[in-house]
């Protein structure tokens, strides 16, 4: 939280058996101290209502600017909707196109299928933190990586070559110092111009 830019907007949702939000809507990151104080007062307890927390976060997302949802959990869904497939379906129907989801699973008791799937479907990535690893260092490195997006909304055109079984799909955003590895299959080889298209500051680049 302390590394956000003053023009960023934020909110925080703590979820267990119920939900508790820092604010009813997105707030300016320039007013950071009350948010830090709110986090310091949080305590662990209760069950894990992942579905409701994700839908609440999606409902706060506006369509006018890129939004990153950083989802941290140390457990499996145990409250409300607990089926991973239903949680994915519910989020697909609620998440706007400009939302990017990055999932962090802490410990051994997490739903890796749910976290991997929901991150991939929303142009993000999933990370896992073992109990002996430092979460603050991993989050700090993550934020340093995503703070400089180079290209968003990536698409690849293979110039008439028939391709299928591409992974990851959709393509994740490209950040400074990172790479994207795409694997897949093609039916018949040949020479072609492969064209990468994306957006930089709202402008299409090819």
PDB file of N, CA, C and O in Angstrom, residues 100-154:
ATOM      1  N   UNK A 100      -7.629  -6.805 -14.115  1.00  0.00           N
ATOM      2  CA  UNK A 100      -6.549  -7.788 -14.124  1.00  0.00           C
ATOM      3  C   UNK A 100      -6.457  -8.381 -12.730  1.00  0.00           C
ATOM      4  O   UNK A 100      -6.375  -7.646 -11.740  1.00  0.00           O
ATOM      5  N   UNK A 101      -6.468  -9.703 -12.634  1.00  0.00           N
ATOM      6  CA  UNK A 101      -6.459 -10.349 -11.324  1.00  0.00           C
ATOM      7  C   UNK A 101      -5.145 -11.081 -11.096  1.00  0.00           C
ATOM      8  O   UNK A 101      -4.714 -11.877 -11.938  1.00  0.00           O
ATOM      9  N   UNK A 102      -4.527 -10.803  -9.958  1.00  0.00           N
ATOM     10  CA  UNK A 102      -3.299 -11.482  -9.535  1.00  0.00           C
ATOM     11  C   UNK A 102      -3.585 -12.183  -8.209  1.00  0.00           C
ATOM     12  O   UNK A 102      -3.996 -11.537  -7.235  1.00  0.00           O
ATOM     13  N   UNK A 103      -3.403 -13.485  -8.198  1.00  0.00           N
ATOM     14  CA  UNK A 103      -3.771 -14.295  -7.029  1.00  0.00           C
ATOM     15  C   UNK A 103      -2.528 -14.739  -6.268  1.00  0.00           C
ATOM     16  O   UNK A 103      -1.519 -15.114  -6.879  1.00  0.00           O
ATOM     17  N   UNK A 104      -2.625 -14.704  -4.944  1.00  0.00           N
ATOM     18  CA  UNK A 104      -1.567 -15.189  -4.066  1.00  0.00           C
ATOM     19  C   UNK A 104      -2.163 -16.215  -3.112  1.00  0.00           C
ATOM     20  O   UNK A 104      -3.052 -15.895  -2.323  1.00  0.00           O
ATOM     21  N   UNK A 105      -1.669 -17.443  -3.199  1.00  0.00           N
ATOM     22  CA  UNK A 105      -2.077 -18.486  -2.271  1.00  0.00           C
ATOM     23  C   UNK A 105      -0.994 -18.674  -1.222  1.00  0.00           C
ATOM     24  O   UNK A 105       0.165 -18.923  -1.554  1.00  0.00           O
ATOM     25  N   UNK A 106      -1.372 -18.550   0.036  1.00  0.00           N
ATOM     26  CA  UNK A 106      -0.413 -18.612   1.134  1.00  0.00           C
ATOM     27  C   UNK A 106      -0.610 -19.922   1.892  1.00  0.00           C
ATOM     28  O   UNK A 106      -1.714 -20.230   2.348  1.00  0.00           O
ATOM     29  N   UNK A 107       0.453 -20.696   2.028  1.00  0.00           N
ATOM     30  CA  UNK A 107       0.362 -21.956   2.746  1.00  0.00           C
ATOM     31  C   UNK A 107       0.056 -23.116   1.810  1.00  0.00           C
ATOM     32  O   UNK A 107       0.088 -22.999   0.583  1.00  0.00           O
ATOM     33  N   UNK A 108      -0.273 -24.258   2.402  1.00  0.00           N
ATOM     34  CA  UNK A 108      -0.496 -25.470   1.622  1.00  0.00           C
ATOM     35  C   UNK A 108      -1.973 -25.713   1.318  1.00  0.00           C
ATOM     36  O   UNK A 108      -2.307 -26.449   0.405  1.00  0.00           O
ATOM     37  N   UNK A 109      -2.880 -25.110   2.081  1.00  0.00           N
ATOM     38  CA  UNK A 109      -4.297 -25.434   1.997  1.00  0.00           C
ATOM     39  C   UNK A 109      -5.031 -24.413   1.137  1.00  0.00           C
ATOM     40  O   UNK A 109      -5.897 -23.672   1.603  1.00  0.00           O
ATOM     41  N   UNK A 110      -4.681 -24.348  -0.163  1.00  0.00           N
ATOM     42  CA  UNK A 110      -5.318 -23.407  -1.076  1.00  0.00           C
ATOM     43  C   UNK A 110      -5.803 -24.151  -2.322  1.00  0.00           C
ATOM     44  O   UNK A 110      -5.298 -25.228  -2.660  1.00  0.00           O
ATOM     45  N   UNK A 111      -6.794 -23.578  -2.995  1.00  0.00           N
ATOM     46  CA  UNK A 111      -7.372 -24.162  -4.204  1.00  0.00           C
ATOM     47  C   UNK A 111      -6.564 -23.675  -5.411  1.00  0.00           C
ATOM     48  O   UNK A 111      -6.856 -22.627  -5.984  1.00  0.00           O
ATOM     49  N   UNK A 112      -5.544 -24.416  -5.794  1.00  0.00           N
ATOM     50  CA  UNK A 112      -4.669 -23.975  -6.879  1.00  0.00           C
ATOM     51  C   UNK A 112      -5.411 -23.933  -8.212  1.00  0.00           C
ATOM     52  O   UNK A 112      -5.127 -23.068  -9.050  1.00  0.00           O
ATOM     53  N   UNK A 113      -6.345 -24.841  -8.428  1.00  0.00           N
ATOM     54  CA  UNK A 113      -7.129 -24.802  -9.679  1.00  0.00           C
ATOM     55  C   UNK A 113      -7.897 -23.494  -9.777  1.00  0.00           C
ATOM     56  O   UNK A 113      -7.890 -22.830 -10.825  1.00  0.00           O
ATOM     57  N   UNK A 114      -8.539 -23.089  -8.712  1.00  0.00           N
ATOM     58  CA  UNK A 114      -9.308 -21.855  -8.729  1.00  0.00           C
ATOM     59  C   UNK A 114      -8.403 -20.648  -8.938  1.00  0.00           C
ATOM     60  O   UNK A 114      -8.680 -19.789  -9.782  1.00  0.00           O
ATOM     61  N   UNK A 115      -7.304 -20.567  -8.203  1.00  0.00           N
ATOM     62  CA  UNK A 115      -6.419 -19.403  -8.303  1.00  0.00           C
ATOM     63  C   UNK A 115      -5.752 -19.326  -9.674  1.00  0.00           C
ATOM     64  O   UNK A 115      -5.663 -18.246 -10.267  1.00  0.00           O
ATOM     65  N   UNK A 116      -5.261 -20.454 -10.191  1.00  0.00           N
ATOM     66  CA  UNK A 116      -4.631 -20.448 -11.511  1.00  0.00           C
ATOM     67  C   UNK A 116      -5.633 -20.058 -12.593  1.00  0.00           C
ATOM     68  O   UNK A 116      -5.330 -19.272 -13.493  1.00  0.00           O
ATOM     69  N   UNK A 117      -6.841 -20.610 -12.521  1.00  0.00           N
ATOM     70  CA  UNK A 117      -7.836 -20.374 -13.564  1.00  0.00           C
ATOM     71  C   UNK A 117      -8.317 -18.935 -13.556  1.00  0.00           C
ATOM     72  O   UNK A 117      -8.418 -18.295 -14.613  1.00  0.00           O
ATOM     73  N   UNK A 118      -8.622 -18.412 -12.387  1.00  0.00           N
ATOM     74  CA  UNK A 118      -9.187 -17.063 -12.328  1.00  0.00           C
ATOM     75  C   UNK A 118      -8.144 -16.012 -12.692  1.00  0.00           C
ATOM     76  O   UNK A 118      -8.462 -14.980 -13.293  1.00  0.00           O
ATOM     77  N   UNK A 119      -6.869 -16.268 -12.378  1.00  0.00           N
ATOM     78  CA  UNK A 119      -5.809 -15.341 -12.773  1.00  0.00           C
ATOM     79  C   UNK A 119      -5.586 -15.389 -14.278  1.00  0.00           C
ATOM     80  O   UNK A 119      -5.471 -14.358 -14.937  1.00  0.00           O
ATOM     81  N   UNK A 120      -5.519 -16.593 -14.854  1.00  0.00           N
ATOM     82  CA  UNK A 120      -5.292 -16.721 -16.292  1.00  0.00           C
ATOM     83  C   UNK A 120      -6.426 -16.100 -17.088  1.00  0.00           C
ATOM     84  O   UNK A 120      -6.190 -15.398 -18.084  1.00  0.00           O
ATOM     85  N   UNK A 121      -7.663 -16.299 -16.672  1.00  0.00           N
ATOM     86  CA  UNK A 121      -8.807 -15.777 -17.425  1.00  0.00           C
ATOM     87  C   UNK A 121      -8.879 -14.260 -17.373  1.00  0.00           C
ATOM     88  O   UNK A 121      -9.542 -13.643 -18.210  1.00  0.00           O
ATOM     89  N   UNK A 122      -8.201 -13.658 -16.399  1.00  0.00           N
ATOM     90  CA  UNK A 122      -8.280 -12.211 -16.236  1.00  0.00           C
ATOM     91  C   UNK A 122      -6.915 -11.538 -16.428  1.00  0.00           C
ATOM     92  O   UNK A 122      -6.588 -10.578 -15.742  1.00  0.00           O
ATOM     93  N   UNK A 123      -6.133 -12.084 -17.377  1.00  0.00           N
ATOM     94  CA  UNK A 123      -4.872 -11.472 -17.826  1.00  0.00           C
ATOM     95  C   UNK A 123      -3.859 -11.282 -16.699  1.00  0.00           C
ATOM     96  O   UNK A 123      -3.026 -10.388 -16.765  1.00  0.00           O
ATOM     97  N   UNK A 124      -3.940 -12.096 -15.649  1.00  0.00           N
ATOM     98  CA  UNK A 124      -3.033 -11.945 -14.525  1.00  0.00           C
ATOM     99  C   UNK A 124      -2.130 -13.148 -14.352  1.00  0.00           C
ATOM    100  O   UNK A 124      -1.781 -13.829 -15.320  1.00  0.00           O
ATOM    101  N   UNK A 125      -1.750 -13.411 -13.120  1.00  0.00           N
ATOM    102  CA  UNK A 125      -0.876 -14.537 -12.802  1.00  0.00           C
ATOM    103  C   UNK A 125      -1.143 -14.959 -11.371  1.00  0.00           C
ATOM    104  O   UNK A 125      -1.675 -14.190 -10.567  1.00  0.00           O
ATOM    105  N   UNK A 126      -0.777 -16.179 -11.053  1.00  0.00           N
ATOM    106  CA  UNK A 126      -0.930 -16.684  -9.689  1.00  0.00           C
ATOM    107  C   UNK A 126       0.435 -16.993  -9.112  1.00  0.00           C
ATOM    108  O   UNK A 126       1.345 -17.414  -9.824  1.00  0.00           O
ATOM    109  N   UNK A 127       0.580 -16.762  -7.813  1.00  0.00           N
ATOM    110  CA  UNK A 127       1.822 -17.037  -7.094  1.00  0.00           C
ATOM    111  C   UNK A 127       1.478 -17.774  -5.810  1.00  0.00           C
ATOM    112  O   UNK A 127       0.387 -17.603  -5.249  1.00  0.00           O
ATOM    113  N   UNK A 128       2.424 -18.570  -5.341  1.00  0.00           N
ATOM    114  CA  UNK A 128       2.199 -19.343  -4.127  1.00  0.00           C
ATOM    115  C   UNK A 128       3.336 -19.104  -3.147  1.00  0.00           C
ATOM    116  O   UNK A 128       4.500 -19.065  -3.536  1.00  0.00           O
ATOM    117  N   UNK A 129       2.953 -18.931  -1.898  1.00  0.00           N
ATOM    118  CA  UNK A 129       3.899 -18.581  -0.851  1.00  0.00           C
ATOM    119  C   UNK A 129       3.868 -19.675   0.204  1.00  0.00           C
ATOM    120  O   UNK A 129       2.820 -19.928   0.820  1.00  0.00           O
ATOM    121  N   UNK A 130       4.995 -20.321   0.417  1.00  0.00           N
ATOM    122  CA  UNK A 130       5.074 -21.360   1.436  1.00  0.00           C
ATOM    123  C   UNK A 130       5.195 -20.731   2.820  1.00  0.00           C
ATOM    124  O   UNK A 130       5.625 -19.573   2.955  1.00  0.00           O
ATOM    125  N   UNK A 131       4.829 -21.465   3.856  1.00  0.00           N
ATOM    126  CA  UNK A 131       4.831 -20.877   5.209  1.00  0.00           C
ATOM    127  C   UNK A 131       6.176 -20.292   5.625  1.00  0.00           C
ATOM    128  O   UNK A 131       6.225 -19.314   6.369  1.00  0.00           O
ATOM    129  N   UNK A 132       7.289 -20.859   5.149  1.00  0.00           N
ATOM    130  CA  UNK A 132       8.600 -20.360   5.571  1.00  0.00           C
ATOM    131  C   UNK A 132       9.076 -19.178   4.725  1.00  0.00           C
ATOM    132  O   UNK A 132      10.118 -18.592   5.023  1.00  0.00           O
ATOM    133  N   UNK A 133       8.336 -18.814   3.679  1.00  0.00           N
ATOM    134  CA  UNK A 133       8.725 -17.696   2.825  1.00  0.00           C
ATOM    135  C   UNK A 133       8.123 -16.391   3.329  1.00  0.00           C
ATOM    136  O   UNK A 133       7.081 -16.393   3.998  1.00  0.00           O
ATOM    137  N   UNK A 134       8.767 -15.282   2.993  1.00  0.00           N
ATOM    138  CA  UNK A 134       8.321 -13.971   3.450  1.00  0.00           C
ATOM    139  C   UNK A 134       7.342 -13.380   2.428  1.00  0.00           C
ATOM    140  O   UNK A 134       7.724 -13.046   1.309  1.00  0.00           O
ATOM    141  N   UNK A 135       6.093 -13.240   2.857  1.00  0.00           N
ATOM    142  CA  UNK A 135       5.061 -12.710   1.978  1.00  0.00           C
ATOM    143  C   UNK A 135       5.352 -11.263   1.593  1.00  0.00           C
ATOM    144  O   UNK A 135       5.118 -10.858   0.452  1.00  0.00           O
ATOM    145  N   UNK A 136       5.878 -10.469   2.531  1.00  0.00           N
ATOM    146  CA  UNK A 136       6.112  -9.055   2.230  1.00  0.00           C
ATOM    147  C   UNK A 136       7.150  -8.893   1.110  1.00  0.00           C
ATOM    148  O   UNK A 136       7.012  -8.032   0.245  1.00  0.00           O
ATOM    149  N   UNK A 137       8.180  -9.725   1.106  1.00  0.00           N
ATOM    150  CA  UNK A 137       9.196  -9.626   0.059  1.00  0.00           C
ATOM    151  C   UNK A 137       8.633 -10.035  -1.297  1.00  0.00           C
ATOM    152  O   UNK A 137       8.938  -9.417  -2.328  1.00  0.00           O
ATOM    153  N   UNK A 138       7.805 -11.077  -1.310  1.00  0.00           N
ATOM    154  CA  UNK A 138       7.226 -11.550  -2.561  1.00  0.00           C
ATOM    155  C   UNK A 138       6.255 -10.517  -3.117  1.00  0.00           C
ATOM    156  O   UNK A 138       6.245 -10.221  -4.318  1.00  0.00           O
ATOM    157  N   UNK A 139       5.451  -9.914  -2.255  1.00  0.00           N
ATOM    158  CA  UNK A 139       4.517  -8.881  -2.705  1.00  0.00           C
ATOM    159  C   UNK A 139       5.261  -7.639  -3.193  1.00  0.00           C
ATOM    160  O   UNK A 139       4.851  -7.000  -4.165  1.00  0.00           O
ATOM    161  N   UNK A 140       6.336  -7.307  -2.523  1.00  0.00           N
ATOM    162  CA  UNK A 140       7.115  -6.143  -2.935  1.00  0.00           C
ATOM    163  C   UNK A 140       7.711  -6.356  -4.316  1.00  0.00           C
ATOM    164  O   UNK A 140       7.686  -5.452  -5.169  1.00  0.00           O
ATOM    165  N   UNK A 141       8.249  -7.545  -4.566  1.00  0.00           N
ATOM    166  CA  UNK A 141       8.808  -7.852  -5.882  1.00  0.00           C
ATOM    167  C   UNK A 141       7.712  -7.862  -6.941  1.00  0.00           C
ATOM    168  O   UNK A 141       7.911  -7.398  -8.075  1.00  0.00           O
ATOM    169  N   UNK A 142       6.542  -8.375  -6.584  1.00  0.00           N
ATOM    170  CA  UNK A 142       5.414  -8.374  -7.509  1.00  0.00           C
ATOM    171  C   UNK A 142       5.022  -6.952  -7.880  1.00  0.00           C
ATOM    172  O   UNK A 142       4.831  -6.636  -9.057  1.00  0.00           O
ATOM    173  N   UNK A 143       4.917  -6.074  -6.893  1.00  0.00           N
ATOM    174  CA  UNK A 143       4.494  -4.710  -7.184  1.00  0.00           C
ATOM    175  C   UNK A 143       5.536  -3.987  -8.048  1.00  0.00           C
ATOM    176  O   UNK A 143       5.182  -3.229  -8.952  1.00  0.00           O
ATOM    177  N   UNK A 144       6.810  -4.240  -7.791  1.00  0.00           N
ATOM    178  CA  UNK A 144       7.847  -3.628  -8.615  1.00  0.00           C
ATOM    179  C   UNK A 144       7.711  -4.061 -10.073  1.00  0.00           C
ATOM    180  O   UNK A 144       7.961  -3.288 -10.998  1.00  0.00           O
ATOM    181  N   UNK A 145       7.262  -5.300 -10.285  1.00  0.00           N
ATOM    182  CA  UNK A 145       7.128  -5.815 -11.649  1.00  0.00           C
ATOM    183  C   UNK A 145       5.935  -5.198 -12.365  1.00  0.00           C
ATOM    184  O   UNK A 145       6.034  -4.805 -13.534  1.00  0.00           O
ATOM    185  N   UNK A 146       4.785  -5.085 -11.695  1.00  0.00           N
ATOM    186  CA  UNK A 146       3.581  -4.622 -12.386  1.00  0.00           C
ATOM    187  C   UNK A 146       3.457  -3.105 -12.404  1.00  0.00           C
ATOM    188  O   UNK A 146       2.539  -2.572 -13.014  1.00  0.00           O
ATOM    189  N   UNK A 147       4.358  -2.402 -11.752  1.00  0.00           N
ATOM    190  CA  UNK A 147       4.234  -0.944 -11.688  1.00  0.00           C
ATOM    191  C   UNK A 147       4.577  -0.283 -13.023  1.00  0.00           C
ATOM    192  O   UNK A 147       4.291   0.895 -13.222  1.00  0.00           O
ATOM    193  N   UNK A 148       5.184  -1.034 -13.958  1.00  0.00           N
ATOM    194  CA  UNK A 148       5.554  -0.467 -15.253  1.00  0.00           C
ATOM    195  C   UNK A 148       5.016  -1.345 -16.378  1.00  0.00           C
ATOM    196  O   UNK A 148       5.746  -2.143 -16.972  1.00  0.00           O
ATOM    197  N   UNK A 149       3.722  -1.230 -16.703  1.00  0.00           N
ATOM    198  CA  UNK A 149       3.194  -1.999 -17.839  1.00  0.00           C
ATOM    199  C   UNK A 149       3.721  -1.452 -19.153  1.00  0.00           C
ATOM    200  O   UNK A 149       3.801  -0.248 -19.360  1.00  0.00           O
ATOM    201  N   UNK A 150       4.124  -2.360 -20.045  1.00  0.00           N
ATOM    202  CA  UNK A 150       4.660  -1.979 -21.348  1.00  0.00           C
ATOM    203  C   UNK A 150       3.583  -2.105 -22.426  1.00  0.00           C
ATOM    204  O   UNK A 150       3.439  -1.245 -23.289  1.00  0.00           O
ATOM    205  N   UNK A 151       2.816  -3.178 -22.380  1.00  0.00           N
ATOM    206  CA  UNK A 151       1.810  -3.457 -23.402  1.00  0.00           C
ATOM    207  C   UNK A 151       0.651  -4.206 -22.748  1.00  0.00           C
ATOM    208  O   UNK A 151       0.872  -5.193 -22.034  1.00  0.00           O
ATOM    209  N   UNK A 152      -0.574  -3.745 -22.997  1.00  0.00           N
ATOM    210  CA  UNK A 152      -1.755  -4.391 -22.432  1.00  0.00           C
ATOM    211  C   UNK A 152      -2.673  -4.857 -23.551  1.00  0.00           C
ATOM    212  O   UNK A 152      -2.550  -4.434 -24.702  1.00  0.00           O
ATOM    213  N   UNK A 153      -3.613  -5.742 -23.208  1.00  0.00           N
ATOM    214  CA  UNK A 153      -4.576  -6.280 -24.180  1.00  0.00           C
ATOM    215  C   UNK A 153      -3.864  -6.854 -25.400  1.00  0.00           C
ATOM    216  O   UNK A 153      -4.157  -6.504 -26.548  1.00  0.00           O
ATOM    217  N   UNK A 154      -2.923  -7.751 -25.157  1.00  0.00           N
ATOM    218  CA  UNK A 154      -2.122  -8.330 -26.233  1.00  0.00           C
ATOM    219  C   UNK A 154      -2.947  -9.270 -27.111  1.00  0.00           C
ATOM    220  O   UNK A 154      -3.837  -9.990 -26.630  1.00  0.00           O
TER     221      UNK A 154
END
